[in-house]
mmCIF file with all atom_site columns, C-alpha atoms and ligand atoms in Angstrom:
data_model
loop_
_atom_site.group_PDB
_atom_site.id
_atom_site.type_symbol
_atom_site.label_atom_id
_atom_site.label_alt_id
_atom_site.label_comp_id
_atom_site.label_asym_id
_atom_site.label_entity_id
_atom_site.label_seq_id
_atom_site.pdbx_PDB_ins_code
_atom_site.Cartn_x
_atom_site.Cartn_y
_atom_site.Cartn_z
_atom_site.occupancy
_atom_site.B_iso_or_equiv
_atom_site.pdbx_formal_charge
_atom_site.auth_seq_id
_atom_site.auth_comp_id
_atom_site.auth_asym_id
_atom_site.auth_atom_id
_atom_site.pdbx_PDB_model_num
ATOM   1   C CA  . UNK T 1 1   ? -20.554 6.898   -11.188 1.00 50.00 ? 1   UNK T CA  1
ATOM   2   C CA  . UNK T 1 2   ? -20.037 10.785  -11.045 1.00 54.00 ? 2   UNK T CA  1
ATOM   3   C CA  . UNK T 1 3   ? -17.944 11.811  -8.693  1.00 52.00 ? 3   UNK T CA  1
ATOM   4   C CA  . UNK T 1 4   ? -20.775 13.837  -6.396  1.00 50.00 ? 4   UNK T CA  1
ATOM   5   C CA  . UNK T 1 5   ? -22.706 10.329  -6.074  1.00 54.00 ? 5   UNK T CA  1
ATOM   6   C CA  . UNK T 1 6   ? -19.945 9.265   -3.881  1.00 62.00 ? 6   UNK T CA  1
ATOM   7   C CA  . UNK T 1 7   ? -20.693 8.716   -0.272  1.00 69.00 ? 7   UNK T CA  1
ATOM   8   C CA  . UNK T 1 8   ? -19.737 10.023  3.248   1.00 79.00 ? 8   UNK T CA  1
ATOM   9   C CA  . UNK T 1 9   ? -15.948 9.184   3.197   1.00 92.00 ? 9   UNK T CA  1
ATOM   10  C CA  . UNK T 1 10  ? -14.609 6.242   5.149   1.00 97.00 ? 10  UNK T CA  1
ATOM   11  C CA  . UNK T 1 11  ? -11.738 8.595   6.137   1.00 98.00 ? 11  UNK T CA  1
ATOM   12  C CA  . UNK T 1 12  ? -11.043 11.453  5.467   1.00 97.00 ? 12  UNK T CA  1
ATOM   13  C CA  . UNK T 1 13  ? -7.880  13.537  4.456   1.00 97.00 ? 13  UNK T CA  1
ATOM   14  C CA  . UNK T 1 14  ? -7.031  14.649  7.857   1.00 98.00 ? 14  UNK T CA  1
ATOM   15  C CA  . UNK T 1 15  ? -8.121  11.194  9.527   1.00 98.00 ? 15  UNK T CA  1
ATOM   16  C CA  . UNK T 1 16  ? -5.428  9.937   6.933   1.00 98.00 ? 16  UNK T CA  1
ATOM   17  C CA  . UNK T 1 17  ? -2.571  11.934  7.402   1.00 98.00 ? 17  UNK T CA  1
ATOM   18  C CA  . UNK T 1 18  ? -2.941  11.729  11.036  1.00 98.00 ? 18  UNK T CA  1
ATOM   19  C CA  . UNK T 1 19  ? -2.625  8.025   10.363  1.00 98.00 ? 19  UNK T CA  1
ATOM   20  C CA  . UNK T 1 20  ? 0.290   8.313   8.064   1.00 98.00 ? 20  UNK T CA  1
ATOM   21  C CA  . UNK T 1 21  ? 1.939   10.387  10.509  1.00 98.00 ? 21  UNK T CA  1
ATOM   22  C CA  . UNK T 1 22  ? 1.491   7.890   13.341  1.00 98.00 ? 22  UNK T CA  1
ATOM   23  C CA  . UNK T 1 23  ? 2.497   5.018   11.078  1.00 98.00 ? 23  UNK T CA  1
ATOM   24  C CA  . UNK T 1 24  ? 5.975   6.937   10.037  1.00 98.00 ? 24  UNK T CA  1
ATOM   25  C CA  . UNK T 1 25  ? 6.746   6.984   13.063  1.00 98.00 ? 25  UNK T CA  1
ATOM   26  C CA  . UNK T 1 26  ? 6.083   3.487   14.464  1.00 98.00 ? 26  UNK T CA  1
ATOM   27  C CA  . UNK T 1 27  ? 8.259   2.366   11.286  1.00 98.00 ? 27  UNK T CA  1
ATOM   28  C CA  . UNK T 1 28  ? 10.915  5.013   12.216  1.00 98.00 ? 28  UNK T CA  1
ATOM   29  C CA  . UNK T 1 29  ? 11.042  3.326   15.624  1.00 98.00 ? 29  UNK T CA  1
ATOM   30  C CA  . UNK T 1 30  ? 11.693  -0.050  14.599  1.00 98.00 ? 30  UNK T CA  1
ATOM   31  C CA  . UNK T 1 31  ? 14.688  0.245   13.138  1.00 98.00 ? 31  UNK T CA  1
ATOM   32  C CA  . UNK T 1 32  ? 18.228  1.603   13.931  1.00 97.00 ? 32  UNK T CA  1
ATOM   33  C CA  . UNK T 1 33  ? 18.256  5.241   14.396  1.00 94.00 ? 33  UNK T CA  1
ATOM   34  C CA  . UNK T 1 34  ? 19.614  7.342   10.543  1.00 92.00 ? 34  UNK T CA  1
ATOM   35  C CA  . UNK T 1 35  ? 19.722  3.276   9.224   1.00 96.00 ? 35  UNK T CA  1
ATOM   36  C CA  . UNK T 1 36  ? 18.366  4.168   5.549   1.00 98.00 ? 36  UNK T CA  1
ATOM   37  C CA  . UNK T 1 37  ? 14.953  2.840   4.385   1.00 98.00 ? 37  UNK T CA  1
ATOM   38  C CA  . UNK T 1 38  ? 14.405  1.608   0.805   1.00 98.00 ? 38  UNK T CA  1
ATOM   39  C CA  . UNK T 1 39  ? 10.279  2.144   0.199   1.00 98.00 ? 39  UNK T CA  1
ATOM   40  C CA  . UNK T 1 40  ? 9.316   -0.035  -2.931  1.00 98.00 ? 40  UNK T CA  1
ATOM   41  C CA  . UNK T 1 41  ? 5.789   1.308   -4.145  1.00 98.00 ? 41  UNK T CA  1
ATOM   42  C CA  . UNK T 1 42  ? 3.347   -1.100  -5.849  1.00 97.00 ? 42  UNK T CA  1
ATOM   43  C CA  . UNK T 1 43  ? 1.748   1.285   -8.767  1.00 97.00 ? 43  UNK T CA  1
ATOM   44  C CA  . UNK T 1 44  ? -0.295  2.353   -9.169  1.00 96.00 ? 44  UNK T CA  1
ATOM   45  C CA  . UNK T 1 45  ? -2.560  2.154   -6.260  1.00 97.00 ? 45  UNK T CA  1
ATOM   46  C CA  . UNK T 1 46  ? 0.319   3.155   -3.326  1.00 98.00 ? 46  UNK T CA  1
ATOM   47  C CA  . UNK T 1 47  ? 1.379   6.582   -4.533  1.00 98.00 ? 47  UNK T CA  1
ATOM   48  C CA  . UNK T 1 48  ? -0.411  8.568   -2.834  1.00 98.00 ? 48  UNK T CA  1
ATOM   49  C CA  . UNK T 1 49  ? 0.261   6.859   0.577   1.00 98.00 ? 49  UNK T CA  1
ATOM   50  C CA  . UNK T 1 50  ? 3.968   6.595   -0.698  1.00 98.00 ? 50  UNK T CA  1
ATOM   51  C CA  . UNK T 1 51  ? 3.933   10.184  -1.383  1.00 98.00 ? 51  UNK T CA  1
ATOM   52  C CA  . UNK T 1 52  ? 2.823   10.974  1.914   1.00 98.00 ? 52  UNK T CA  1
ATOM   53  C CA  . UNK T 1 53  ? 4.081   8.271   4.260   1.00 98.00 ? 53  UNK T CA  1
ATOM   54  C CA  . UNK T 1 54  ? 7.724   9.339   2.936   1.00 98.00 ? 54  UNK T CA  1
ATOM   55  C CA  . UNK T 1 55  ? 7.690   12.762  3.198   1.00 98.00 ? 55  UNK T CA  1
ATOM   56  C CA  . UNK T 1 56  ? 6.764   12.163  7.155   1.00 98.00 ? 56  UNK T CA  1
ATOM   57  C CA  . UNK T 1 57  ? 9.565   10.369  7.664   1.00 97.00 ? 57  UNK T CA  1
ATOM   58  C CA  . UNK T 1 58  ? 12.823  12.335  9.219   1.00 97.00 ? 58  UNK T CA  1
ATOM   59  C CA  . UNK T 1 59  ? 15.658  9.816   8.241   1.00 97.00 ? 59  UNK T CA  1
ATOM   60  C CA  . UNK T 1 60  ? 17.376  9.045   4.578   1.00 97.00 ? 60  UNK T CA  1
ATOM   61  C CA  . UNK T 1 61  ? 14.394  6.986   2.552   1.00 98.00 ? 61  UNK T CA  1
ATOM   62  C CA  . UNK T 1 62  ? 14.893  5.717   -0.914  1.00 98.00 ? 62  UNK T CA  1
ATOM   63  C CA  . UNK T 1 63  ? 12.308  4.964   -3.158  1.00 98.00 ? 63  UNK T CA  1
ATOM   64  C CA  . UNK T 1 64  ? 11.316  2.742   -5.806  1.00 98.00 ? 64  UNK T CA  1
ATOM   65  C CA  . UNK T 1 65  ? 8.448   1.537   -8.069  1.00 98.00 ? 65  UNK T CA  1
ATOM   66  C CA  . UNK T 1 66  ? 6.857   -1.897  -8.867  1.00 98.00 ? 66  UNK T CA  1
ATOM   67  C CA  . UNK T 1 67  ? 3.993   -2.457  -11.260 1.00 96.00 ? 67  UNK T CA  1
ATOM   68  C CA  . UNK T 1 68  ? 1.563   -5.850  -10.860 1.00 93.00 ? 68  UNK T CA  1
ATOM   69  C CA  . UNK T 1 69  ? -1.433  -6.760  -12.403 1.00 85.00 ? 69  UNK T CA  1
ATOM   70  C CA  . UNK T 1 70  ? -3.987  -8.443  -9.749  1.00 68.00 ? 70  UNK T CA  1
ATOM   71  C CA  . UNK T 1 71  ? -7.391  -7.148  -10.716 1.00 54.00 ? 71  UNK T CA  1
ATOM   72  C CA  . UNK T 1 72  ? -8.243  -6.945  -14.019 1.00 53.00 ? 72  UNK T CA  1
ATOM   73  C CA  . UNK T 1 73  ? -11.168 -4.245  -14.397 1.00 50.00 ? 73  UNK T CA  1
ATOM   74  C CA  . UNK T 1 74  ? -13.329 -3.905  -11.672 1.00 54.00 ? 74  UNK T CA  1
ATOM   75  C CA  . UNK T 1 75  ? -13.960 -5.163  -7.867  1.00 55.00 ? 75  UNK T CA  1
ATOM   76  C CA  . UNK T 1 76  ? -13.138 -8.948  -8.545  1.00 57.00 ? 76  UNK T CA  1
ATOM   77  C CA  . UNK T 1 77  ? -10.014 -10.662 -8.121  1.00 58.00 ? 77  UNK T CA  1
ATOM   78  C CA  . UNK T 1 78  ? -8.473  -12.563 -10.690 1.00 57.00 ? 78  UNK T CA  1
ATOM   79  C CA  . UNK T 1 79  ? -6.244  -14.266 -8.470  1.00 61.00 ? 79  UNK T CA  1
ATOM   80  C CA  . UNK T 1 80  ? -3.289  -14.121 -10.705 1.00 72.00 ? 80  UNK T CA  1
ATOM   81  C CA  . UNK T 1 81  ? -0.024  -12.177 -10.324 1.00 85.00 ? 81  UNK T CA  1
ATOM   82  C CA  . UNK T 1 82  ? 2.117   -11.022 -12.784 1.00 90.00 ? 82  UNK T CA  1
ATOM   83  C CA  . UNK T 1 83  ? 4.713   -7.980  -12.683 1.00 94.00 ? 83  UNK T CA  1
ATOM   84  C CA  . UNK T 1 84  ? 4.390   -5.107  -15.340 1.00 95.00 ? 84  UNK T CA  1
ATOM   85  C CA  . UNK T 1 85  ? 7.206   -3.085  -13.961 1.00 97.00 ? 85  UNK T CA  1
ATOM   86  C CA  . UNK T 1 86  ? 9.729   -4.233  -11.821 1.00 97.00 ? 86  UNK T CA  1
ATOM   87  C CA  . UNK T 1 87  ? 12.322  -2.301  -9.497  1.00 98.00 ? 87  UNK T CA  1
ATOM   88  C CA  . UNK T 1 88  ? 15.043  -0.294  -11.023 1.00 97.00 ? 88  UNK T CA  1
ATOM   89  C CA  . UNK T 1 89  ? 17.668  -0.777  -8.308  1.00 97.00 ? 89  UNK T CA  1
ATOM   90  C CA  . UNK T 1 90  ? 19.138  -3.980  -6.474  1.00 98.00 ? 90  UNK T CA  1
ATOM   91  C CA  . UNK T 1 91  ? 17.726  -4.695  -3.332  1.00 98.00 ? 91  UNK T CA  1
ATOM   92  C CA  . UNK T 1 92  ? 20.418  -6.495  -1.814  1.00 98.00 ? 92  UNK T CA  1
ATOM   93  C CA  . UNK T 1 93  ? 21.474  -5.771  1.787   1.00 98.00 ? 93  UNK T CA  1
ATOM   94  C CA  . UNK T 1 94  ? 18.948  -3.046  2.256   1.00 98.00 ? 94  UNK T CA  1
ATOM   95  C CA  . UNK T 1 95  ? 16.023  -2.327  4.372   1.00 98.00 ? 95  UNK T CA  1
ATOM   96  C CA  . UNK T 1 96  ? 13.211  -2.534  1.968   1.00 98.00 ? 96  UNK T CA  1
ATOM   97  C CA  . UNK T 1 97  ? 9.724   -2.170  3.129   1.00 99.00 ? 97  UNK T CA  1
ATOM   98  C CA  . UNK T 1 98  ? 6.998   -2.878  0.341   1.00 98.00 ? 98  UNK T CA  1
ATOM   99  C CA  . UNK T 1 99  ? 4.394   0.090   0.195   1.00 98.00 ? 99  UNK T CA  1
ATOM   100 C CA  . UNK T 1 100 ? 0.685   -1.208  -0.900  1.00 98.00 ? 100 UNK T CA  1
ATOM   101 C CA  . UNK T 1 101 ? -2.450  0.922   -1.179  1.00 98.00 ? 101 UNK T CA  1
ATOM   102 C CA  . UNK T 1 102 ? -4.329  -2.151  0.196   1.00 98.00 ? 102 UNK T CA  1
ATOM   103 C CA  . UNK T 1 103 ? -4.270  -6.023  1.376   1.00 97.00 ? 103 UNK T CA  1
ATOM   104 C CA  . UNK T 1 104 ? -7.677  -7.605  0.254   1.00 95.00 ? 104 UNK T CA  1
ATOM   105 C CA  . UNK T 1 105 ? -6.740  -11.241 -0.438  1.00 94.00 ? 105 UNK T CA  1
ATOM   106 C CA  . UNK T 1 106 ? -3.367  -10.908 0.465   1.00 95.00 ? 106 UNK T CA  1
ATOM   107 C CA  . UNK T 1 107 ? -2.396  -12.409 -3.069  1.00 93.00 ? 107 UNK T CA  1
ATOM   108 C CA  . UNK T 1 108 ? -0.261  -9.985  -4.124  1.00 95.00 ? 108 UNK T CA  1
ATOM   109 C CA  . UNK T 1 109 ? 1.525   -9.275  -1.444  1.00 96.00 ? 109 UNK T CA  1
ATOM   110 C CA  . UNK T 1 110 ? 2.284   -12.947 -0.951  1.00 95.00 ? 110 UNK T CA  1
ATOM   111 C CA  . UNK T 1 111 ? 3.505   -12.805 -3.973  1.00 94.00 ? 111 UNK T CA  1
ATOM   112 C CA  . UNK T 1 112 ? 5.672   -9.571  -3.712  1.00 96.00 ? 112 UNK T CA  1
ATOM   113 C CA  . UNK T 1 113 ? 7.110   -10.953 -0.745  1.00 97.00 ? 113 UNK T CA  1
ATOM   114 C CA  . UNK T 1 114 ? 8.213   -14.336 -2.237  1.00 95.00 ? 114 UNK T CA  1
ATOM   115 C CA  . UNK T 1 115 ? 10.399  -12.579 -5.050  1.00 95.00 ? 115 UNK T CA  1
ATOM   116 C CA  . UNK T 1 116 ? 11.809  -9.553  -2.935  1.00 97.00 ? 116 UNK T CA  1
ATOM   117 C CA  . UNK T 1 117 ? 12.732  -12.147 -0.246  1.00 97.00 ? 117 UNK T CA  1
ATOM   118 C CA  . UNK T 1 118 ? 14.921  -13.760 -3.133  1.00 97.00 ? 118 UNK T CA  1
ATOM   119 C CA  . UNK T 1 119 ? 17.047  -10.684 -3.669  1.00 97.00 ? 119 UNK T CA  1
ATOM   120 C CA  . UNK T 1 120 ? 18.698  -11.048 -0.247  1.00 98.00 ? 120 UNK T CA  1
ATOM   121 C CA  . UNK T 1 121 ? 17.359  -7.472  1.317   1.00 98.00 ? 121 UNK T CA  1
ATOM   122 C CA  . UNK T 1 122 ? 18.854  -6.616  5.043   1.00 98.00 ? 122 UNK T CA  1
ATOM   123 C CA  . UNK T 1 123 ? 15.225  -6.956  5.593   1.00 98.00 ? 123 UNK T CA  1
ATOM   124 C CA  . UNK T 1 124 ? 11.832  -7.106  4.468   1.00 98.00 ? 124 UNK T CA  1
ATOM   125 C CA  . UNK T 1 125 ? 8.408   -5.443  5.549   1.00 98.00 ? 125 UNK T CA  1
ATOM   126 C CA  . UNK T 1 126 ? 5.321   -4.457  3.915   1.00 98.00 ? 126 UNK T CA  1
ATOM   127 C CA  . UNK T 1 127 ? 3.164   -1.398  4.809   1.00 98.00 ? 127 UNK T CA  1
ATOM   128 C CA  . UNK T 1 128 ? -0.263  -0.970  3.915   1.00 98.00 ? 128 UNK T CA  1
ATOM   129 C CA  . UNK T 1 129 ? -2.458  1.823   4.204   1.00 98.00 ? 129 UNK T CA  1
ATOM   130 C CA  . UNK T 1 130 ? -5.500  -0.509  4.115   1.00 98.00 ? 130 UNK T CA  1
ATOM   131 C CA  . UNK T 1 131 ? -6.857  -4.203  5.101   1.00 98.00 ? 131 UNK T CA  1
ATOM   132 C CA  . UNK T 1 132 ? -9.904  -6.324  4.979   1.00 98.00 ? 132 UNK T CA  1
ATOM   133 C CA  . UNK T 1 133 ? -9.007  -9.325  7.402   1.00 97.00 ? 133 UNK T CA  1
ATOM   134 C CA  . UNK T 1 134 ? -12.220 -11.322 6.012   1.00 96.00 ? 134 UNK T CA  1
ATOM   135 C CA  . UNK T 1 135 ? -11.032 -11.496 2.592   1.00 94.00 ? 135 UNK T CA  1
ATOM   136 C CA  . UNK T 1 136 ? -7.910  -12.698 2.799   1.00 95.00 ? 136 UNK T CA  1
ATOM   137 C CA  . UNK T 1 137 ? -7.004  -15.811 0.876   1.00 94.00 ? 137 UNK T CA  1
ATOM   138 C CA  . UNK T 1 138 ? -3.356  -16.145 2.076   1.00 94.00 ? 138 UNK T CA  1
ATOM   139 C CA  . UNK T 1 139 ? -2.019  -15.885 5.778   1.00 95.00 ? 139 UNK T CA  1
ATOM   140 C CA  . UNK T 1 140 ? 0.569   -12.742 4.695   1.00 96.00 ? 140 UNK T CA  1
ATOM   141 C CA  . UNK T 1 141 ? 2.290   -10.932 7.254   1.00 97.00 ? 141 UNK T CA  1
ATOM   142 C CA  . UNK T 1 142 ? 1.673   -7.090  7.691   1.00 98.00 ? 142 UNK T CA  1
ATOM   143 C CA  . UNK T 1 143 ? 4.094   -4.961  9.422   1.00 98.00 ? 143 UNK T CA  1
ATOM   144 C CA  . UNK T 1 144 ? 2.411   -1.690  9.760   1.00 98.00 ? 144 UNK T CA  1
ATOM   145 C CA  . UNK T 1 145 ? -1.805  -1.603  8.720   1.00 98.00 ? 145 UNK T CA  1
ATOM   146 C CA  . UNK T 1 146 ? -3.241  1.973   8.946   1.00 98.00 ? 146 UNK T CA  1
ATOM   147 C CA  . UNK T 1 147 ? -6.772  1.315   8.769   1.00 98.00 ? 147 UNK T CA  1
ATOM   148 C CA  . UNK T 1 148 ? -8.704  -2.247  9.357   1.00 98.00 ? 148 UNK T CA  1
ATOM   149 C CA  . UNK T 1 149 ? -11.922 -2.174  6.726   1.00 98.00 ? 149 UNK T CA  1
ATOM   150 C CA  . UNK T 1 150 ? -14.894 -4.396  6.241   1.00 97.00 ? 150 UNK T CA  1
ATOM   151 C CA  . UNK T 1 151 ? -15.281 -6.076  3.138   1.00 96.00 ? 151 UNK T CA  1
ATOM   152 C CA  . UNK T 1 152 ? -16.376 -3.010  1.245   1.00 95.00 ? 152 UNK T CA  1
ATOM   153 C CA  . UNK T 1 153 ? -14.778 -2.196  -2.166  1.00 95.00 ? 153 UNK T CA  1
ATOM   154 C CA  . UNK T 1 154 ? -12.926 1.461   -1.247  1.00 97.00 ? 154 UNK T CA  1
ATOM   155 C CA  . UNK T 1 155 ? -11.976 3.936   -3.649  1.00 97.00 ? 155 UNK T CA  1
ATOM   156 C CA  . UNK T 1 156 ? -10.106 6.877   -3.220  1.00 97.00 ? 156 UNK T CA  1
ATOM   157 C CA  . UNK T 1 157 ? -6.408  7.902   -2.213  1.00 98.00 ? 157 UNK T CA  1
ATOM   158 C CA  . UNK T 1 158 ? -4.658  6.226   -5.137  1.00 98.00 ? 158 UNK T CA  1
ATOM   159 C CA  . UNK T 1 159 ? -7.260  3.286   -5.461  1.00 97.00 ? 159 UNK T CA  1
ATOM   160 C CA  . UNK T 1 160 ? -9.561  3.034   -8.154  1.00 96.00 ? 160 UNK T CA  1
ATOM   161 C CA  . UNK T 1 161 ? -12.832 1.474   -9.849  1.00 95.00 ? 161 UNK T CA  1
ATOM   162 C CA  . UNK T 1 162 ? -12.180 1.224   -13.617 1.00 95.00 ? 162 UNK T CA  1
ATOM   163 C CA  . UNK T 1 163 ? -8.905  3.860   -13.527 1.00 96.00 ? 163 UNK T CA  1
ATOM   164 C CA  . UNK T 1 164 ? -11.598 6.466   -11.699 1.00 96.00 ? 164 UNK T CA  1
ATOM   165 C CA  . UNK T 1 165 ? -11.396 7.769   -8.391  1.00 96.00 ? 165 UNK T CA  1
ATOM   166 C CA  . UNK T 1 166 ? -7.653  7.960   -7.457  1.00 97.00 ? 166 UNK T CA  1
ATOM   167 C CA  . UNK T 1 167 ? -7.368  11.275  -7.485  1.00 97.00 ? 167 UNK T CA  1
ATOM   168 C CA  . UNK T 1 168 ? -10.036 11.788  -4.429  1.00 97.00 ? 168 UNK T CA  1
ATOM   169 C CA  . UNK T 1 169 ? -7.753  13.147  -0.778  1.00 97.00 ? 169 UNK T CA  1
ATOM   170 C CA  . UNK T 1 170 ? -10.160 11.266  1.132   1.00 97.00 ? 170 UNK T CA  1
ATOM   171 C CA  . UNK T 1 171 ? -10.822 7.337   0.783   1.00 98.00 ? 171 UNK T CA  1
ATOM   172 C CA  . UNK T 1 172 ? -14.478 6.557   -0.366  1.00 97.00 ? 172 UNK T CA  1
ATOM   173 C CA  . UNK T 1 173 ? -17.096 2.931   -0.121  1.00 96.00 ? 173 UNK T CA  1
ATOM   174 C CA  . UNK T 1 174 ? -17.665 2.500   -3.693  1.00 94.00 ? 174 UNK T CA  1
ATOM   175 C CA  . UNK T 1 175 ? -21.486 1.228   -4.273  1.00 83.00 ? 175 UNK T CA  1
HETATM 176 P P1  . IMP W 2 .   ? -5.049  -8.742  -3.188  1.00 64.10 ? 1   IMP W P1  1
HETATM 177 O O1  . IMP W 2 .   ? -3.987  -9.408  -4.022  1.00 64.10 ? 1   IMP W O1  1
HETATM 178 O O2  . IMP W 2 .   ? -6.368  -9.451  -3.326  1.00 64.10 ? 1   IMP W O2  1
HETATM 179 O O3  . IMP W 2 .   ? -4.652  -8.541  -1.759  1.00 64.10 ? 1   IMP W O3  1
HETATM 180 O O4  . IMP W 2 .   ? -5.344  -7.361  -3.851  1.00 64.10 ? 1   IMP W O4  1
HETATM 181 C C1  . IMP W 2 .   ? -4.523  -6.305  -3.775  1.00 64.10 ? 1   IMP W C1  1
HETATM 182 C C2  . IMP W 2 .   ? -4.882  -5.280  -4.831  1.00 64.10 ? 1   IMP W C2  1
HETATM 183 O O5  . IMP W 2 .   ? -6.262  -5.333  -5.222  1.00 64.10 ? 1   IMP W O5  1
HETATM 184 C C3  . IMP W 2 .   ? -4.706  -3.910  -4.255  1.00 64.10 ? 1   IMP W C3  1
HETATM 185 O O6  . IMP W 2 .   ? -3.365  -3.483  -4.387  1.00 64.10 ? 1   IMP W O6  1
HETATM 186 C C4  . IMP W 2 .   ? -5.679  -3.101  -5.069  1.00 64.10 ? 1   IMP W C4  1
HETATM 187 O O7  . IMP W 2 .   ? -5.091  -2.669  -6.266  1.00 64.10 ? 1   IMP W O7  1
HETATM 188 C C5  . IMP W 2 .   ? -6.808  -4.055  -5.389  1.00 64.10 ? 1   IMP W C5  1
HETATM 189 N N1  . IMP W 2 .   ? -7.935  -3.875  -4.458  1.00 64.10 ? 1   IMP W N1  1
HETATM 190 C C6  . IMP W 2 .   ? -8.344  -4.712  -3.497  1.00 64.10 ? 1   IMP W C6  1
HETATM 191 N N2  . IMP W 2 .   ? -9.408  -4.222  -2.824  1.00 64.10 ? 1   IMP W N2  1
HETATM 192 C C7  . IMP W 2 .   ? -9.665  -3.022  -3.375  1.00 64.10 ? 1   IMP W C7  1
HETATM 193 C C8  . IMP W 2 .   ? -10.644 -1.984  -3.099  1.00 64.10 ? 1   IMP W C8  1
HETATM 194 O O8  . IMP W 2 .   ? -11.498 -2.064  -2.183  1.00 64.10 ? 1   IMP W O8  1
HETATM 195 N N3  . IMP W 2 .   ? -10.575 -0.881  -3.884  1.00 64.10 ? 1   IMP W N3  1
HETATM 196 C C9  . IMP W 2 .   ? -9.657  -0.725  -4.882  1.00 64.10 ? 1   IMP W C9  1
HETATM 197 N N4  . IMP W 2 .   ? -8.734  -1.657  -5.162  1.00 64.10 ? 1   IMP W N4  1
HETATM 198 C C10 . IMP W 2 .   ? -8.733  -2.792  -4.417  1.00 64.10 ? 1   IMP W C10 1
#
């Protein structure tokens, strides 16, 4: 699909960083004031919300990078996990906070959550810029959602179709 067939977005760049903005802050609140935060990206669909969400917050933040494989090539599931890249630093005693582009049937971050957990973090909480509810497969907790969806495949603002589309500052229904 060429990029001018896309539609209307679903949000736009400023509807987005308002969001991010919003959601820095309701992290921020939650814990201890200067206690540092350890952000742990899953590539490569989170880096533009990583990118963003961490340069709004106003307290130390370090950041890290994990690579799965859920979806093989296109809008279906596979329902299998596996991790490509895994984090370069230990995650022991810190705050860690799992950054995810979006929760569709909560697989992966089921499964992010399971191994992370078993590296003894202070503490554990995902953020995700995006969720469809009616998909989900798994009941996975959510800290901090920025924007519910209907089940529409989305592309856009570091999520793709086929490696296309991540690029695009505004987030995009894919048809
Ligand atoms: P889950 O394991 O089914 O929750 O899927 C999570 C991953 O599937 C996300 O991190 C995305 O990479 C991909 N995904 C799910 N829905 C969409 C979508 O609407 N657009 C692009 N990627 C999606």
């Amino acid at each position: 699909m060429p990029e001018g067939a896309l539609h209307t977005p679903l949000f736009t760049a400023d509807q987005i960083r308002t969001r991010i903005r919003a959601m820095a802050r309701d992290i921020e609140r939650d814990y201890p004031p200067q206690e540092p935060l350890h952000l742990v990206a899953v590539l490569k669909g989170a880096f533009m919300f990583l990118s963003d969400l961490s340069r709004a917050m106003t307290r130390p933040v370090t950041l890290d990078f994990m690579a799965v494989s859920s979806y093989a090539n296109g809008t279906r599931s596979s329902g299998e996990v596996r991790v490509i890249k895994d984090v370069d630093t230990s995650l022991h005693d810190r705050n860690v906070i799992i950054i995810e582009d979006i929760v569709d049937t909560g697989l992966t971050l089921a499964y992010l959550r399971d191994i992370l957990r078993a590296r003894s973090p202070k503490s554990l909480r995902a953020a995700c810029l995006l969720s469809k509810p009616s998909r989900r497969l798994v009941d996975v907790v959510v800290d901090y959602i920025g924007f519910e969806i209907e089940d529409r495949f989305v592309v856009g603002y570091g999520l793709d179709h086929g490696e296309q589309f991540r690029h695009l500052p505004y987030i995009a229904v894919y048809e």
